[in-house]
């Protein structure tokens, strides 16, 4: 069972970010409008030679900076530290995503793995990685990713 075995466990994954297939999800944080950046992180090739990977929630950007590409780095490959999770909880009040007009309101690995045409859709649709700042003393400015200790504060 995912919830017992893997949910919110800290993992390190090596791969390559595919910035061409990023999705921006509209989110509010402390009363400020912004977006969470969801980026496919390609980790391996399947038996057919297709690129496969996991979706990574890179963190939050204020709306004014959403198109500045500040999260792009000279190194698009490397290691990502994060927590495995299933995305946003859906409720009867959740606003559905509208991929035809590129308007996204909730983080849903199932939808995003289809939209990004992930070759390992069966696995990529079940969970994703919430990137965290592993070193709280050397934090990235944007996107704002939580530290492990911040995730335990309510």
Tab-separated table of N, CA and C in Angstrom:
chain	number	residue	atom	x	y	z
A	1	UNK	N	0.838	-1.177	0.000
A	1	UNK	CA	0.000	0.000	0.000
A	1	UNK	C	0.891	1.251	0.000
A	2	UNK	N	0.646	2.164	-0.924
A	2	UNK	CA	1.465	3.365	-1.082
A	2	UNK	C	1.490	4.202	0.193
A	3	UNK	N	0.306	4.433	0.762
A	3	UNK	CA	0.216	5.323	1.919
A	3	UNK	C	1.110	4.865	3.057
A	4	UNK	N	1.143	3.587	3.315
A	4	UNK	CA	1.937	3.075	4.431
A	4	UNK	C	3.416	2.945	4.087
A	5	UNK	N	3.714	2.551	2.858
A	5	UNK	CA	5.096	2.239	2.495
A	5	UNK	C	5.900	3.433	1.987
A	6	UNK	N	5.241	4.361	1.251
A	6	UNK	CA	6.016	5.388	0.568
A	6	UNK	C	5.570	6.825	0.804
A	7	UNK	N	4.329	7.062	1.143
A	7	UNK	CA	3.816	8.425	1.220
A	7	UNK	C	4.646	9.281	2.173
A	8	UNK	N	5.109	10.403	1.670
A	8	UNK	CA	5.889	11.395	2.399
A	8	UNK	C	7.209	10.854	2.932
A	9	UNK	N	7.772	9.895	2.228
A	9	UNK	CA	9.121	9.431	2.554
A	9	UNK	C	10.116	10.238	1.731
A	10	UNK	N	11.208	10.621	2.373
A	10	UNK	CA	12.248	11.399	1.713
A	10	UNK	C	13.043	10.493	0.775
A	11	UNK	N	13.211	10.954	-0.472
A	11	UNK	CA	13.967	10.189	-1.462
A	11	UNK	C	14.886	11.129	-2.239
A	12	UNK	N	15.910	10.558	-2.867
A	12	UNK	CA	16.782	11.269	-3.793
A	12	UNK	C	16.647	10.579	-5.136
A	13	UNK	N	16.474	11.385	-6.185
A	13	UNK	CA	16.302	10.847	-7.529
A	13	UNK	C	17.275	11.559	-8.464
A	14	UNK	N	17.926	10.794	-9.337
A	14	UNK	CA	18.839	11.363	-10.328
A	14	UNK	C	18.167	11.356	-11.686
A	15	UNK	N	18.355	12.443	-12.465
A	15	UNK	CA	17.751	12.512	-13.783
A	15	UNK	C	17.974	13.846	-14.456
A	16	UNK	N	17.086	14.141	-15.412
A	16	UNK	CA	17.170	15.358	-16.226
A	16	UNK	C	15.798	16.023	-16.254
A	17	UNK	N	15.746	17.332	-15.954
A	17	UNK	CA	14.491	18.079	-16.043
A	17	UNK	C	14.134	18.321	-17.500
A	18	UNK	N	12.845	18.173	-17.832
A	18	UNK	CA	12.320	18.485	-19.162
A	18	UNK	C	11.484	19.756	-19.048
A	19	UNK	N	12.158	20.916	-19.122
A	19	UNK	CA	11.480	22.206	-18.943
A	19	UNK	C	10.459	22.491	-20.041
A	20	UNK	N	10.568	21.858	-21.182
A	20	UNK	CA	9.626	22.105	-22.281
A	20	UNK	C	8.223	21.610	-21.970
A	21	UNK	N	8.089	20.746	-20.986
A	21	UNK	CA	6.769	20.182	-20.669
A	21	UNK	C	6.289	20.583	-19.272
A	22	UNK	N	6.756	21.715	-18.781
A	22	UNK	CA	6.344	22.178	-17.453
A	22	UNK	C	4.879	22.594	-17.438
A	23	UNK	N	4.293	22.466	-16.267
A	23	UNK	CA	2.915	22.909	-16.038
A	23	UNK	C	2.932	23.863	-14.853
A	24	UNK	N	2.197	24.969	-14.988
A	24	UNK	CA	2.088	25.936	-13.902
A	24	UNK	C	0.680	25.835	-13.307
A	25	UNK	N	0.622	25.578	-12.008
A	25	UNK	CA	-0.643	25.397	-11.306
A	25	UNK	C	-0.894	26.622	-10.445
A	26	UNK	N	-2.039	27.274	-10.640
A	26	UNK	CA	-2.371	28.487	-9.894
A	26	UNK	C	-2.572	28.156	-8.417
A	27	UNK	N	-1.841	28.877	-7.556
A	27	UNK	CA	-1.919	28.650	-6.107
A	27	UNK	C	-1.770	29.966	-5.361
A	28	UNK	N	-2.440	30.050	-4.222
A	28	UNK	CA	-2.280	31.184	-3.314
A	28	UNK	C	-1.345	30.749	-2.185
A	29	UNK	N	-0.513	31.666	-1.746
A	29	UNK	CA	0.347	31.400	-0.592
A	29	UNK	C	0.402	32.675	0.237
A	30	UNK	N	-0.019	32.580	1.474
A	30	UNK	CA	-0.049	33.738	2.385
A	30	UNK	C	-0.778	34.920	1.749
A	31	UNK	N	-1.871	34.647	1.043
A	31	UNK	CA	-2.678	35.690	0.425
A	31	UNK	C	-2.149	36.236	-0.891
A	32	UNK	N	-1.046	35.716	-1.391
A	32	UNK	CA	-0.447	36.197	-2.638
A	32	UNK	C	-0.662	35.174	-3.748
A	33	UNK	N	-1.069	35.672	-4.931
A	33	UNK	CA	-1.271	34.789	-6.075
A	33	UNK	C	0.075	34.333	-6.621
A	34	UNK	N	0.088	33.094	-7.086
A	34	UNK	CA	1.313	32.553	-7.652
A	34	UNK	C	1.042	31.247	-8.367
A	35	UNK	N	2.106	30.535	-8.672
A	35	UNK	CA	1.992	29.244	-9.348
A	35	UNK	C	2.982	28.255	-8.737
A	36	UNK	N	2.600	26.992	-8.734
A	36	UNK	CA	3.530	25.920	-8.435
A	36	UNK	C	4.004	25.361	-9.775
A	37	UNK	N	5.291	25.109	-9.879
A	37	UNK	CA	5.893	24.612	-11.115
A	37	UNK	C	6.014	23.094	-11.032
A	38	UNK	N	5.393	22.396	-11.987
A	38	UNK	CA	5.465	20.939	-12.068
A	38	UNK	C	6.290	20.600	-13.306
A	39	UNK	N	7.410	19.895	-13.113
A	39	UNK	CA	8.341	19.588	-14.193
A	39	UNK	C	8.586	18.086	-14.274
A	40	UNK	N	8.466	17.493	-15.477
A	40	UNK	CA	8.872	16.093	-15.615
A	40	UNK	C	10.379	15.958	-15.368
A	41	UNK	N	10.758	14.937	-14.627
A	41	UNK	CA	12.153	14.645	-14.317
A	41	UNK	C	12.437	13.256	-14.875
A	42	UNK	N	13.179	13.211	-15.972
A	42	UNK	CA	13.417	11.962	-16.693
A	42	UNK	C	14.528	11.189	-16.002
A	43	UNK	N	14.228	9.941	-15.638
A	43	UNK	CA	15.142	9.165	-14.804
A	43	UNK	C	15.729	7.936	-15.482
A	44	UNK	N	15.058	7.422	-16.511
A	44	UNK	CA	15.532	6.184	-17.134
A	44	UNK	C	14.842	5.965	-18.483
A	45	UNK	N	15.322	4.981	-19.224
A	45	UNK	CA	14.691	4.552	-20.471
A	45	UNK	C	13.993	3.222	-20.219
A	46	UNK	N	12.816	3.049	-20.830
A	46	UNK	CA	12.147	1.753	-20.696
A	46	UNK	C	12.715	0.771	-21.724
A	47	UNK	N	12.143	-0.411	-21.793
A	47	UNK	CA	12.654	-1.447	-22.696
A	47	UNK	C	12.579	-1.040	-24.167
A	48	UNK	N	11.654	-0.145	-24.504
A	48	UNK	CA	11.521	0.349	-25.881
A	48	UNK	C	12.438	1.537	-26.164
A	49	UNK	N	13.158	1.999	-25.157
A	49	UNK	CA	14.055	3.139	-25.318
A	49	UNK	C	13.389	4.481	-25.117
A	50	UNK	N	12.153	4.482	-24.585
A	50	UNK	CA	11.424	5.725	-24.322
A	50	UNK	C	11.871	6.327	-22.992
A	51	UNK	N	11.916	7.668	-22.940
A	51	UNK	CA	12.275	8.361	-21.704
A	51	UNK	C	11.138	8.253	-20.696
A	52	UNK	N	11.459	7.865	-19.486
A	52	UNK	CA	10.475	7.720	-18.412
A	52	UNK	C	10.958	8.510	-17.201
A	53	UNK	N	10.032	8.838	-16.312
A	53	UNK	CA	10.442	9.589	-15.134
A	53	UNK	C	9.319	9.810	-14.163
A	54	UNK	N	9.474	10.859	-13.378
A	54	UNK	CA	8.535	11.231	-12.325
A	54	UNK	C	8.262	12.726	-12.441
A	55	UNK	N	7.060	13.136	-12.082
A	55	UNK	CA	6.734	14.554	-12.045
A	55	UNK	C	7.234	15.143	-10.731
A	56	UNK	N	7.818	16.345	-10.804
A	56	UNK	CA	8.368	16.997	-9.616
A	56	UNK	C	7.687	18.342	-9.405
A	57	UNK	N	7.129	18.539	-8.212
A	57	UNK	CA	6.614	19.846	-7.824
A	57	UNK	C	7.818	20.634	-7.331
A	58	UNK	N	8.279	21.596	-8.163
A	58	UNK	CA	9.516	22.331	-7.883
A	58	UNK	C	9.349	23.399	-6.818
A	59	UNK	N	8.104	23.820	-6.578
A	59	UNK	CA	7.869	24.869	-5.596
A	59	UNK	C	7.000	25.978	-6.152
A	60	UNK	N	6.909	27.064	-5.398
A	60	UNK	CA	5.976	28.147	-5.672
A	60	UNK	C	6.709	29.402	-6.123
A	61	UNK	N	6.089	30.105	-7.093
A	61	UNK	CA	6.564	31.400	-7.584
A	61	UNK	C	5.458	32.429	-7.417
A	62	UNK	N	5.791	33.676	-7.031
A	62	UNK	CA	4.791	34.744	-7.088
A	62	UNK	C	4.365	34.950	-8.541
A	63	UNK	N	3.133	35.346	-8.751
A	63	UNK	CA	2.588	35.507	-10.101
A	63	UNK	C	3.441	36.425	-10.970
A	64	UNK	N	4.010	37.478	-10.382
A	64	UNK	CA	4.827	38.433	-11.135
A	64	UNK	C	6.079	37.789	-11.733
A	65	UNK	N	6.548	36.690	-11.170
A	65	UNK	CA	7.788	36.053	-11.616
A	65	UNK	C	7.560	34.736	-12.362
A	66	UNK	N	6.308	34.372	-12.625
A	66	UNK	CA	6.024	33.038	-13.141
A	66	UNK	C	6.630	32.760	-14.510
A	67	UNK	N	6.862	33.776	-15.302
A	67	UNK	CA	7.426	33.571	-16.642
A	67	UNK	C	8.909	33.922	-16.734
A	68	UNK	N	9.554	34.171	-15.614
A	68	UNK	CA	10.961	34.585	-15.619
A	68	UNK	C	11.930	33.420	-15.747
A	69	UNK	N	11.469	32.192	-15.596
A	69	UNK	CA	12.307	30.987	-15.730
A	69	UNK	C	13.486	31.006	-14.750
A	70	UNK	N	13.262	31.547	-13.557
A	70	UNK	CA	14.328	31.648	-12.562
A	70	UNK	C	14.764	30.283	-12.036
A	71	UNK	N	13.929	29.274	-12.212
A	71	UNK	CA	14.274	27.935	-11.734
A	71	UNK	C	15.120	27.171	-12.750
A	72	UNK	N	15.269	27.740	-13.949
A	72	UNK	CA	16.154	27.111	-14.929
A	72	UNK	C	17.585	27.326	-14.457
A	73	UNK	N	18.385	26.315	-14.541
A	73	UNK	CA	19.789	26.451	-14.165
A	73	UNK	C	20.628	25.958	-15.322
A	74	UNK	N	21.901	26.233	-15.280
A	74	UNK	CA	22.778	25.751	-16.342
A	74	UNK	C	22.833	24.230	-16.327
A	75	UNK	N	22.608	23.634	-15.172
A	75	UNK	CA	22.602	22.176	-15.062
A	75	UNK	C	21.156	21.705	-14.971
A	76	UNK	N	20.630	21.131	-16.052
A	76	UNK	CA	19.264	20.621	-16.018
A	76	UNK	C	19.224	19.187	-15.520
A	77	UNK	N	20.407	18.608	-15.296
A	77	UNK	CA	20.444	17.245	-14.776
A	77	UNK	C	21.081	17.258	-13.395
A	78	UNK	N	20.829	16.201	-12.658
A	78	UNK	CA	21.414	16.092	-11.333
A	78	UNK	C	20.515	15.321	-10.412
A	79	UNK	N	20.534	15.715	-9.147
A	79	UNK	CA	19.810	14.985	-8.116
A	79	UNK	C	18.751	15.884	-7.494
A	80	UNK	N	17.574	15.327	-7.275
A	80	UNK	CA	16.482	16.051	-6.622
A	80	UNK	C	16.147	15.324	-5.328
A	81	UNK	N	16.000	16.101	-4.253
A	81	UNK	CA	15.593	15.560	-2.957
A	81	UNK	C	14.152	15.989	-2.725
A	82	UNK	N	13.326	15.048	-2.347
A	82	UNK	CA	11.935	15.397	-2.115
A	82	UNK	C	11.183	14.315	-1.380
A	83	UNK	N	9.878	14.543	-1.270
A	83	UNK	CA	8.976	13.611	-0.613
A	83	UNK	C	7.987	13.079	-1.638
A	84	UNK	N	7.730	11.790	-1.608
A	84	UNK	CA	6.730	11.206	-2.482
A	84	UNK	C	5.344	11.558	-1.958
A	85	UNK	N	4.459	11.994	-2.866
A	85	UNK	CA	3.080	12.297	-2.459
A	85	UNK	C	2.154	12.140	-3.648
A	86	UNK	N	0.862	12.139	-3.384
A	86	UNK	CA	-0.147	11.895	-4.416
A	86	UNK	C	-0.701	13.164	-5.042
A	87	UNK	N	-0.161	14.314	-4.727
A	87	UNK	CA	-0.701	15.562	-5.253
A	87	UNK	C	-1.747	16.128	-4.316
A	88	UNK	N	-2.523	17.085	-4.813
A	88	UNK	CA	-3.538	17.739	-4.002
A	88	UNK	C	-4.714	16.802	-3.756
A	89	UNK	N	-5.287	16.898	-2.568
A	89	UNK	CA	-6.494	16.135	-2.252
A	89	UNK	C	-7.664	16.739	-3.022
A	90	UNK	N	-8.471	15.890	-3.618
A	90	UNK	CA	-9.661	16.362	-4.332
A	90	UNK	C	-10.855	16.335	-3.397
A	91	UNK	N	-11.619	17.440	-3.437
A	91	UNK	CA	-12.853	17.528	-2.669
A	91	UNK	C	-13.974	17.937	-3.616
A	92	UNK	N	-15.182	18.017	-3.115
A	92	UNK	CA	-16.289	18.448	-3.974
A	92	UNK	C	-16.162	19.929	-4.336
A	93	UNK	N	-15.296	20.658	-3.642
A	93	UNK	CA	-15.087	22.075	-3.935
A	93	UNK	C	-13.882	22.323	-4.845
A	94	UNK	N	-13.155	21.286	-5.196
A	94	UNK	CA	-11.973	21.439	-6.053
A	94	UNK	C	-12.384	21.946	-7.433
A	95	UNK	N	-11.644	22.908	-7.926
A	95	UNK	CA	-11.881	23.428	-9.274
A	95	UNK	C	-11.125	22.529	-10.241
A	96	UNK	N	-11.818	21.989	-11.256
A	96	UNK	CA	-11.128	21.068	-12.177
A	96	UNK	C	-10.099	21.788	-13.043
A	97	UNK	N	-9.071	21.056	-13.428
A	97	UNK	CA	-8.082	21.572	-14.371
A	97	UNK	C	-8.713	21.664	-15.755
A	98	UNK	N	-8.249	22.641	-16.546
A	98	UNK	CA	-8.738	22.828	-17.910
A	98	UNK	C	-7.548	22.811	-18.868
A	99	UNK	N	-7.066	21.612	-19.232
A	99	UNK	CA	-5.864	21.521	-20.064
A	99	UNK	C	-6.017	22.132	-21.456
A	100	UNK	N	-7.236	22.186	-21.992
A	100	UNK	CA	-7.408	22.740	-23.344
A	100	UNK	C	-7.085	24.228	-23.402
A	101	UNK	N	-7.210	24.916	-22.258
A	101	UNK	CA	-6.842	26.335	-22.219
A	101	UNK	C	-5.648	26.566	-21.291
A	102	UNK	N	-4.961	25.485	-20.938
A	102	UNK	CA	-3.770	25.532	-20.084
A	102	UNK	C	-4.023	26.273	-18.771
A	103	UNK	N	-5.133	25.933	-18.136
A	103	UNK	CA	-5.474	26.504	-16.829
A	103	UNK	C	-5.541	25.359	-15.831
A	104	UNK	N	-4.635	25.406	-14.855
A	104	UNK	CA	-4.521	24.334	-13.882
A	104	UNK	C	-4.700	24.893	-12.483
A	105	UNK	N	-5.566	24.229	-11.712
A	105	UNK	CA	-5.894	24.702	-10.370
A	105	UNK	C	-5.484	23.719	-9.278
A	106	UNK	N	-5.233	22.467	-9.652
A	106	UNK	CA	-4.834	21.489	-8.641
A	106	UNK	C	-3.749	20.580	-9.206
A	107	UNK	N	-2.883	20.146	-8.303
A	107	UNK	CA	-1.768	19.271	-8.663
A	107	UNK	C	-2.284	17.834	-8.658
A	108	UNK	N	-2.357	17.238	-9.846
A	108	UNK	CA	-2.873	15.878	-9.968
A	108	UNK	C	-1.940	15.066	-10.867
A	109	UNK	N	-1.195	14.143	-10.292
A	109	UNK	CA	-0.252	13.373	-11.103
A	109	UNK	C	-0.920	12.598	-12.236
A	110	UNK	N	-2.134	12.113	-12.016
A	110	UNK	CA	-2.810	11.365	-13.077
A	110	UNK	C	-3.005	12.244	-14.312
A	111	UNK	N	-3.602	13.429	-14.106
A	111	UNK	CA	-3.838	14.350	-15.230
A	111	UNK	C	-2.526	14.783	-15.880
A	112	UNK	N	-1.549	15.155	-15.053
A	112	UNK	CA	-0.305	15.697	-15.595
A	112	UNK	C	0.516	14.656	-16.326
A	113	UNK	N	0.450	13.398	-15.898
A	113	UNK	CA	1.189	12.357	-16.622
A	113	UNK	C	0.566	12.120	-17.995
A	114	UNK	N	-0.751	12.285	-18.119
A	114	UNK	CA	-1.405	12.190	-19.427
A	114	UNK	C	-1.052	13.388	-20.306
A	115	UNK	N	-1.157	14.578	-19.740
A	115	UNK	CA	-0.875	15.809	-20.494
A	115	UNK	C	0.564	15.804	-20.999
A	116	UNK	N	1.494	15.356	-20.167
A	116	UNK	CA	2.906	15.323	-20.542
A	116	UNK	C	3.289	14.070	-21.325
A	117	UNK	N	2.307	13.217	-21.575
A	117	UNK	CA	2.529	11.992	-22.348
A	117	UNK	C	3.708	11.193	-21.792
A	118	UNK	N	3.690	11.008	-20.478
A	118	UNK	CA	4.734	10.231	-19.819
A	118	UNK	C	4.644	8.784	-20.309
A	119	UNK	N	5.737	8.245	-20.769
A	119	UNK	CA	5.750	6.881	-21.312
A	119	UNK	C	5.526	5.841	-20.217
A	120	UNK	N	5.801	6.191	-18.974
A	120	UNK	CA	5.522	5.303	-17.841
A	120	UNK	C	4.308	5.832	-17.077
A	121	UNK	N	3.243	6.128	-17.826
A	121	UNK	CA	2.040	6.741	-17.265
A	121	UNK	C	1.491	5.963	-16.071
A	122	UNK	N	1.512	4.644	-16.147
A	122	UNK	CA	0.935	3.855	-15.050
A	122	UNK	C	1.600	4.179	-13.717
A	123	UNK	N	2.938	4.296	-13.719
A	123	UNK	CA	3.643	4.635	-12.485
A	123	UNK	C	3.577	6.130	-12.198
A	124	UNK	N	3.793	6.948	-13.227
A	124	UNK	CA	3.856	8.407	-13.041
A	124	UNK	C	2.514	9.000	-12.636
A	125	UNK	N	1.420	8.304	-12.899
A	125	UNK	CA	0.096	8.830	-12.575
A	125	UNK	C	-0.284	8.611	-11.110
A	126	UNK	N	0.472	7.794	-10.390
A	126	UNK	CA	0.097	7.442	-9.023
A	126	UNK	C	0.671	8.369	-7.960
A	127	UNK	N	1.864	8.888	-8.198
A	127	UNK	CA	2.496	9.758	-7.208
A	127	UNK	C	3.503	10.647	-7.902
A	128	UNK	N	3.977	11.633	-7.174
A	128	UNK	CA	4.983	12.553	-7.698
A	128	UNK	C	5.918	12.942	-6.564
A	129	UNK	N	6.868	13.805	-6.885
A	129	UNK	CA	7.870	14.210	-5.911
A	129	UNK	C	7.657	15.675	-5.548
A	130	UNK	N	7.555	15.958	-4.268
A	130	UNK	CA	7.509	17.333	-3.765
A	130	UNK	C	8.931	17.701	-3.402
A	131	UNK	N	9.554	18.558	-4.232
A	131	UNK	CA	10.948	18.928	-3.994
A	131	UNK	C	11.048	19.724	-2.702
A	132	UNK	N	12.073	19.405	-1.916
A	132	UNK	CA	12.313	20.150	-0.684
A	132	UNK	C	13.720	20.726	-0.716
A	133	UNK	N	13.911	21.793	0.036
A	133	UNK	CA	15.249	22.345	0.230
A	133	UNK	C	15.921	21.508	1.307
A	134	UNK	N	16.890	20.691	0.904
A	134	UNK	CA	17.545	19.776	1.846
A	134	UNK	C	18.456	20.515	2.822
A	135	UNK	N	18.965	21.680	2.407
A	135	UNK	CA	19.876	22.446	3.263
A	135	UNK	C	19.203	23.757	3.666
A	136	UNK	N	18.598	23.832	4.856
A	136	UNK	CA	17.884	25.047	5.254
A	136	UNK	C	18.776	26.279	5.376
A	137	UNK	N	20.099	26.087	5.427
A	137	UNK	CA	21.015	27.227	5.530
A	137	UNK	C	21.440	27.768	4.167
A	138	UNK	N	21.117	27.061	3.100
A	138	UNK	CA	21.498	27.473	1.747
A	138	UNK	C	20.297	27.276	0.819
A	139	UNK	N	19.251	28.065	1.056
A	139	UNK	CA	17.981	27.867	0.359
A	139	UNK	C	17.940	28.594	-0.969
A	140	UNK	N	17.219	27.981	-1.922
A	140	UNK	CA	16.951	28.648	-3.191
A	140	UNK	C	15.936	29.758	-2.930
A	141	UNK	N	16.092	30.889	-3.623
A	141	UNK	CA	15.163	32.004	-3.431
A	141	UNK	C	13.845	31.696	-4.131
A	142	UNK	N	13.903	31.364	-5.405
A	142	UNK	CA	12.716	30.973	-6.156
A	142	UNK	C	13.073	29.794	-7.038
A	143	UNK	N	12.219	28.837	-7.173
A	143	UNK	CA	10.929	28.724	-6.517
A	143	UNK	C	11.083	28.445	-5.033
A	144	UNK	N	10.057	28.790	-4.277
A	144	UNK	CA	10.072	28.558	-2.854
A	144	UNK	C	9.677	27.114	-2.592
A	145	UNK	N	10.629	26.305	-2.199
A	145	UNK	CA	10.377	24.912	-1.837
A	145	UNK	C	10.527	24.801	-0.328
A	146	UNK	N	9.661	24.011	0.306
A	146	UNK	CA	9.749	23.900	1.767
A	146	UNK	C	10.955	23.090	2.216
A	147	UNK	N	11.358	23.311	3.452
A	147	UNK	CA	12.340	22.421	4.091
A	147	UNK	C	11.547	21.309	4.759
A	148	UNK	N	12.230	20.245	5.138
A	148	UNK	CA	11.547	19.126	5.803
A	148	UNK	C	10.877	19.583	7.093
A	149	UNK	N	11.539	20.458	7.858
A	149	UNK	CA	10.956	20.907	9.126
A	149	UNK	C	9.733	21.796	8.894
A	150	UNK	N	9.699	22.565	7.820
A	150	UNK	CA	8.544	23.407	7.532
A	150	UNK	C	7.298	22.588	7.220
A	151	UNK	N	7.493	21.391	6.673
A	151	UNK	CA	6.345	20.554	6.349
A	151	UNK	C	5.654	20.006	7.590
A	152	UNK	N	6.320	20.062	8.723
A	152	UNK	CA	5.725	19.545	9.955
A	152	UNK	C	5.039	20.643	10.777
A	153	UNK	N	5.112	21.889	10.328
A	153	UNK	CA	4.480	23.004	11.044
A	153	UNK	C	3.083	23.227	10.488
A	154	UNK	N	2.134	23.506	11.369
A	154	UNK	CA	0.771	23.767	10.941
A	154	UNK	C	0.378	25.158	11.289
